[in-house]
């Protein structure tokens, strides 16, 4: 990576010295093992460079201490935020310093002047969450707002979708405090051109003087060679140095410098009032070319954004259930392209006026709904906020839709964000399409039409030399075309390894020489993130690729079905490689993914870190047997198998399923721990334990036994285990309820049967009162009760799980064949039939069982919506506070819980915005995972429960969730079935002289 001009890299002895010294002098994490280094070897680009080590400093002083130690030892350093760069900015072979975990505070906030000072590791969404109550926000709204840090955004000079109004990161940065490679700390802000009277140390004065002199010297060349488009983030911002005004802002030189000039220690930001009113006009076009041509006219109405959605995206969106409604509501006819024009004036009347002007403008441009294909079009007004959000979500999901392709060829980011002046946009897109076609590929175009900056990724397989060649040719031809239009080859995502090589072609040799001069003046030893912006390697150097020419995955012995994906292990390889490092799993709020990261903020404990580790392991980059190693177990230790990633990761990385493979490999190689046996074999011994309940529960009452269980079985002494009972749920009859009632099978899972029969009793009661004929079939083999095999899966005992499921399938098959729904109460058990069952069996009988498996609430809502549910429900409480089980959320099965509870008269249903409860099966009982389990629960669930009124019902369908709530907040939580049963028993429903049973509630 380094050229001769950089510091010499230390020998392995030197590395040990470096590591020891860092570990001695830094209290934050110092990570030098291959697993941890591997997790920092990639970002959202297609590159991979193994760093020598990683430091996660606890304070700014520690970060600078690490920098000084690396300098002493001759090691290069790369600062890093969320690691979401698309161009390889954060990968290098020295020491990576991760600012995101600890350096994330707002240092000061000045509401009156609308400014704040923040540490560089703060995440944009987190900042905006804290600003919102003050009526302010930081408006550089990058798509990665949930994980991009302000330090990283400044490093890349990031731009949001609304940059038309708010500008780029540079436009919103007032000042930066930073440390040079030699450790000198400087304040970079606005300075007069005459520095004589400025209070500045010599280092700063000399540096700024030289920079301003360079700006003056090169002013003509800069004016000539720097593209005039707003979206120009390539190279160093030399234009900030030219003598335009009396003052220059030196921070603007640091913005966009990609960690190559200095370590940012704090950033002063300009804040804006929150947007209060907004409308959107969805402009329709019969031809893509006409849409692109219209953009230059639409911006004259001063919208805050004009975003493109093309025909391919509309078609893909129509196939996705969550997008279909908004497309149906807002898309008219069969457009070739849409431009979503957004207005945000202070007053809503002005916004509505703008919509009127937009329609008039479209008509003036010759578009009409009754025209033929050519000049067909018009505007659909969207005023309702929820629909606006739905359209915006659809637009911003463009990349996700594209990236979810399961083949080895993927949409590749390298010409993704070129920007051209708007008058050329139509020609540019036409010629770009021709370039792609010439090289045998294609790509969807979407995003920032208002800035002439369209996102476009041709589909290529970078494991193939021919596709790498095509990539280079496309890059060269595209950049040449962009230059012709006086556009910018780097319009949003920065330079990194992808773009820096082309600076000379785009800016000319003289400006590139200036870039080198700046770098040398700041960092003469080439210590800070070398190889970016100046002296880069070739962008198509395959040795730097994630999939290098020697990348191989040996044949893997996998246990589950992965055939939807390509590659080894029946497709397991392809599933692992789906992670493109976009970092969505690092979000800190909203949804569920990834609860363990939210608790620890460690790269190791996020879906991305786990997927990267798996990829490196299966491709032999972490040594032999890495898949079943202790380090791999440590990597997956805090994965609670919540399945949130399966649903929320844009590419559908399913870590819970992958974890089963790893556990199976581990169990095969190393056998099972006592705890795994106790958990896994629960269905086998539950009946006996129930008969011996007092004895089996003795552990909970004896401090000594608790201690011994912790010592020998790894079960935390702090936990009360669920109690066995003698009166487990059983039924002598195979069926109950009216003989002519609609049929349903009730699946009595092991947990509810053994520990909480009240839930099954309640469900049975509700179903029977609802007029259903409920089947409780005995196992076809007349053996012990049925089970879904979940506990075996959590221990990696795949064959045992399969055996359990085989019994279940055999028993339920005749019912499923007749179309009888199979209803269960415990989300993790019932949803095993919809998920893992199909990974273990692909026969039609299993598929049929899976297709008929419904959660209790799903079934009732379906019945209610079909007008078939008649339950005499009465009021029971004013409020219910509901916590959704992760698996319910992952399978889109949570809404029915809210819906069914709303059938209870007078009950206000409120959902707790919670991620995983932290108990997650056996996870929360582990001695070594207890603390993390409680941390997860304390993020939002337990505080919300504690705040709840004593009279409110706490509702949670998951056995583990109820236990966690009891353990952590001391409150009992109810399964929905029990809430409904209580409602049936409501006093208002009891016959009395004056009133009869309440009218049945019809859904
Ligand atoms: C799906 C997807 C969508 C994206 N959408 C957008 C978008 O809408 N707009 C946009 O502009 N970008 C976008 N990006 C690119 C990227 O997310 C942004 O550039 C983001 O701001 C980077 O933030 P980060 O914290 O991940 O920074 P990193 O990737 O961690 O770092 C970025 C650069 O900053 C440097 N850096 C980090 N911390 C410091 C520090 N303390 N001192 C000095 N240098 C530092 C790093 O060395 C690196 O060069 C997108 C990326 C993806 C994957
Ligand atoms: S696991 Fe999914 S969300 Fe996380 S980085 Fe990978 S692709 Fe993105
Ligand atoms: S299953 Fe849950 S805990 Fe595990 S990686 Fe996915 S989101 Fe994170």
mmCIF file of N, CA, C and O in Angstrom, residues 739-768:
data_model
loop_
_atom_site.group_PDB
_atom_site.id
_atom_site.type_symbol
_atom_site.label_atom_id
_atom_site.label_comp_id
_atom_site.label_asym_id
_atom_site.label_seq_id
_atom_site.Cartn_x
_atom_site.Cartn_y
_atom_site.Cartn_z
ATOM 1 N N UNK A 739 -68.576 -29.173 17.380
ATOM 2 C CA UNK A 739 -68.211 -30.151 16.350
ATOM 3 C C UNK A 739 -68.307 -29.557 14.950
ATOM 4 O O UNK A 739 -67.564 -29.947 14.044
ATOM 5 N N UNK A 740 -69.199 -28.581 14.780
ATOM 6 C CA UNK A 740 -69.357 -28.014 13.441
ATOM 7 C C UNK A 740 -68.575 -26.694 13.288
ATOM 8 O O UNK A 740 -68.754 -25.954 12.323
ATOM 9 N N UNK A 741 -67.732 -26.394 14.293
ATOM 10 C CA UNK A 741 -66.968 -25.139 14.222
ATOM 11 C C UNK A 741 -65.876 -25.206 13.166
ATOM 12 O O UNK A 741 -65.470 -26.291 12.736
ATOM 13 N N UNK A 742 -65.391 -24.023 12.768
ATOM 14 C CA UNK A 742 -64.252 -24.003 11.832
ATOM 15 C C UNK A 742 -63.039 -24.594 12.539
ATOM 16 O O UNK A 742 -62.785 -24.314 13.700
ATOM 17 N N UNK A 743 -62.268 -25.396 11.800
ATOM 18 C CA UNK A 743 -61.201 -26.163 12.441
ATOM 19 C C UNK A 743 -59.917 -25.355 12.588
ATOM 20 O O UNK A 743 -59.558 -24.547 11.712
ATOM 21 N N UNK A 744 -59.213 -25.649 13.675
ATOM 22 C CA UNK A 744 -57.893 -25.062 13.879
ATOM 23 C C UNK A 744 -57.080 -26.020 14.748
ATOM 24 O O UNK A 744 -57.648 -26.689 15.617
ATOM 25 N N UNK A 745 -55.779 -26.108 14.460
ATOM 26 C CA UNK A 745 -54.902 -26.919 15.326
ATOM 27 C C UNK A 745 -54.223 -25.968 16.291
ATOM 28 O O UNK A 745 -53.734 -24.917 15.890
ATOM 29 N N UNK A 746 -54.199 -26.303 17.583
ATOM 30 C CA UNK A 746 -53.454 -25.492 18.547
ATOM 31 C C UNK A 746 -52.155 -26.223 18.881
ATOM 32 O O UNK A 746 -52.172 -27.338 19.407
ATOM 33 N N UNK A 747 -51.048 -25.589 18.555
ATOM 34 C CA UNK A 747 -49.735 -26.194 18.803
ATOM 35 C C UNK A 747 -49.297 -25.810 20.224
ATOM 36 O O UNK A 747 -49.030 -24.630 20.498
ATOM 37 N N UNK A 748 -49.223 -26.814 21.110
ATOM 38 C CA UNK A 748 -48.792 -26.549 22.497
ATOM 39 C C UNK A 748 -47.277 -26.705 22.556
ATOM 40 O O UNK A 748 -46.754 -27.817 22.637
ATOM 41 N N UNK A 749 -46.572 -25.587 22.496
ATOM 42 C CA UNK A 749 -45.107 -25.660 22.479
ATOM 43 C C UNK A 749 -44.565 -26.050 23.849
ATOM 44 O O UNK A 749 -45.262 -25.948 24.862
ATOM 45 N N UNK A 750 -43.319 -26.460 23.853
ATOM 46 C CA UNK A 750 -42.714 -26.977 25.086
ATOM 47 C C UNK A 750 -42.733 -25.945 26.215
ATOM 48 O O UNK A 750 -43.000 -26.286 27.369
ATOM 49 N N UNK A 751 -42.456 -24.680 25.892
ATOM 50 C CA UNK A 751 -42.348 -23.667 26.960
ATOM 51 C C UNK A 751 -43.701 -23.410 27.619
ATOM 52 O O UNK A 751 -43.822 -23.437 28.843
ATOM 53 N N UNK A 752 -44.699 -23.144 26.798
ATOM 54 C CA UNK A 752 -46.006 -22.861 27.385
ATOM 55 C C UNK A 752 -46.597 -24.100 28.055
ATOM 56 O O UNK A 752 -47.239 -24.001 29.088
ATOM 57 N N UNK A 753 -46.319 -25.250 27.456
ATOM 58 C CA UNK A 753 -46.864 -26.471 28.042
ATOM 59 C C UNK A 753 -46.236 -26.743 29.413
ATOM 60 O O UNK A 753 -46.924 -27.034 30.384
ATOM 61 N N UNK A 754 -44.920 -26.592 29.504
ATOM 62 C CA UNK A 754 -44.237 -26.982 30.737
ATOM 63 C C UNK A 754 -44.277 -25.885 31.806
ATOM 64 O O UNK A 754 -44.329 -26.194 32.985
ATOM 65 N N UNK A 755 -44.228 -24.613 31.365
ATOM 66 C CA UNK A 755 -44.069 -23.553 32.365
ATOM 67 C C UNK A 755 -45.295 -22.660 32.540
ATOM 68 O O UNK A 755 -45.514 -22.121 33.610
ATOM 69 N N UNK A 756 -46.040 -22.420 31.479
ATOM 70 C CA UNK A 756 -47.099 -21.401 31.558
ATOM 71 C C UNK A 756 -48.380 -21.882 30.892
ATOM 72 O O UNK A 756 -48.811 -21.320 29.887
ATOM 73 N N UNK A 757 -48.947 -22.931 31.446
ATOM 74 C CA UNK A 757 -50.115 -23.497 30.797
ATOM 75 C C UNK A 757 -51.279 -22.504 30.727
ATOM 76 O O UNK A 757 -52.185 -22.651 29.917
ATOM 77 N N UNK A 758 -51.255 -21.476 31.595
ATOM 78 C CA UNK A 758 -52.343 -20.488 31.592
ATOM 79 C C UNK A 758 -52.529 -19.896 30.186
ATOM 80 O O UNK A 758 -53.652 -19.578 29.785
ATOM 81 N N UNK A 759 -51.442 -19.771 29.474
ATOM 82 C CA UNK A 759 -51.542 -19.178 28.135
ATOM 83 C C UNK A 759 -52.284 -20.108 27.177
ATOM 84 O O UNK A 759 -53.120 -19.677 26.387
ATOM 85 N N UNK A 760 -51.953 -21.386 27.281
ATOM 86 C CA UNK A 760 -52.628 -22.344 26.401
ATOM 87 C C UNK A 760 -54.089 -22.495 26.803
ATOM 88 O O UNK A 760 -54.980 -22.567 25.941
ATOM 89 N N UNK A 761 -54.326 -22.519 28.120
ATOM 90 C CA UNK A 761 -55.723 -22.595 28.580
ATOM 91 C C UNK A 761 -56.503 -21.400 28.037
ATOM 92 O O UNK A 761 -57.639 -21.539 27.567
ATOM 93 N N UNK A 762 -55.894 -20.220 28.120
ATOM 94 C CA UNK A 762 -56.574 -19.003 27.673
ATOM 95 C C UNK A 762 -56.838 -19.057 26.172
ATOM 96 O O UNK A 762 -57.934 -18.722 25.697
ATOM 97 N N UNK A 763 -55.830 -19.496 25.417
ATOM 98 C CA UNK A 763 -55.988 -19.555 23.958
ATOM 99 C C UNK A 763 -57.118 -20.520 23.591
ATOM 100 O O UNK A 763 -57.958 -20.237 22.724
ATOM 101 N N UNK A 764 -57.127 -21.651 24.295
ATOM 102 C CA UNK A 764 -58.157 -22.660 24.030
ATOM 103 C C UNK A 764 -59.544 -22.065 24.313
ATOM 104 O O UNK A 764 -60.487 -22.209 23.531
ATOM 105 N N UNK A 765 -59.612 -21.364 25.427
ATOM 106 C CA UNK A 765 -60.881 -20.755 25.827
ATOM 107 C C UNK A 765 -61.356 -19.759 24.755
ATOM 108 O O UNK A 765 -62.508 -19.776 24.328
ATOM 109 N N UNK A 766 -60.426 -18.909 24.321
ATOM 110 C CA UNK A 766 -60.786 -17.883 23.337
ATOM 111 C C UNK A 766 -61.248 -18.543 22.039
ATOM 112 O O UNK A 766 -62.270 -18.162 21.460
ATOM 113 N N UNK A 767 -60.514 -19.555 21.618
ATOM 114 C CA UNK A 767 -60.865 -20.197 20.346
ATOM 115 C C UNK A 767 -62.217 -20.900 20.441
ATOM 116 O O UNK A 767 -63.053 -20.800 19.530
ATOM 117 N N UNK A 768 -62.418 -21.579 21.545
ATOM 118 C CA UNK A 768 -63.684 -22.305 21.683
ATOM 119 C C UNK A 768 -64.842 -21.308 21.763
ATOM 120 O O UNK A 768 -65.875 -21.468 21.112
#
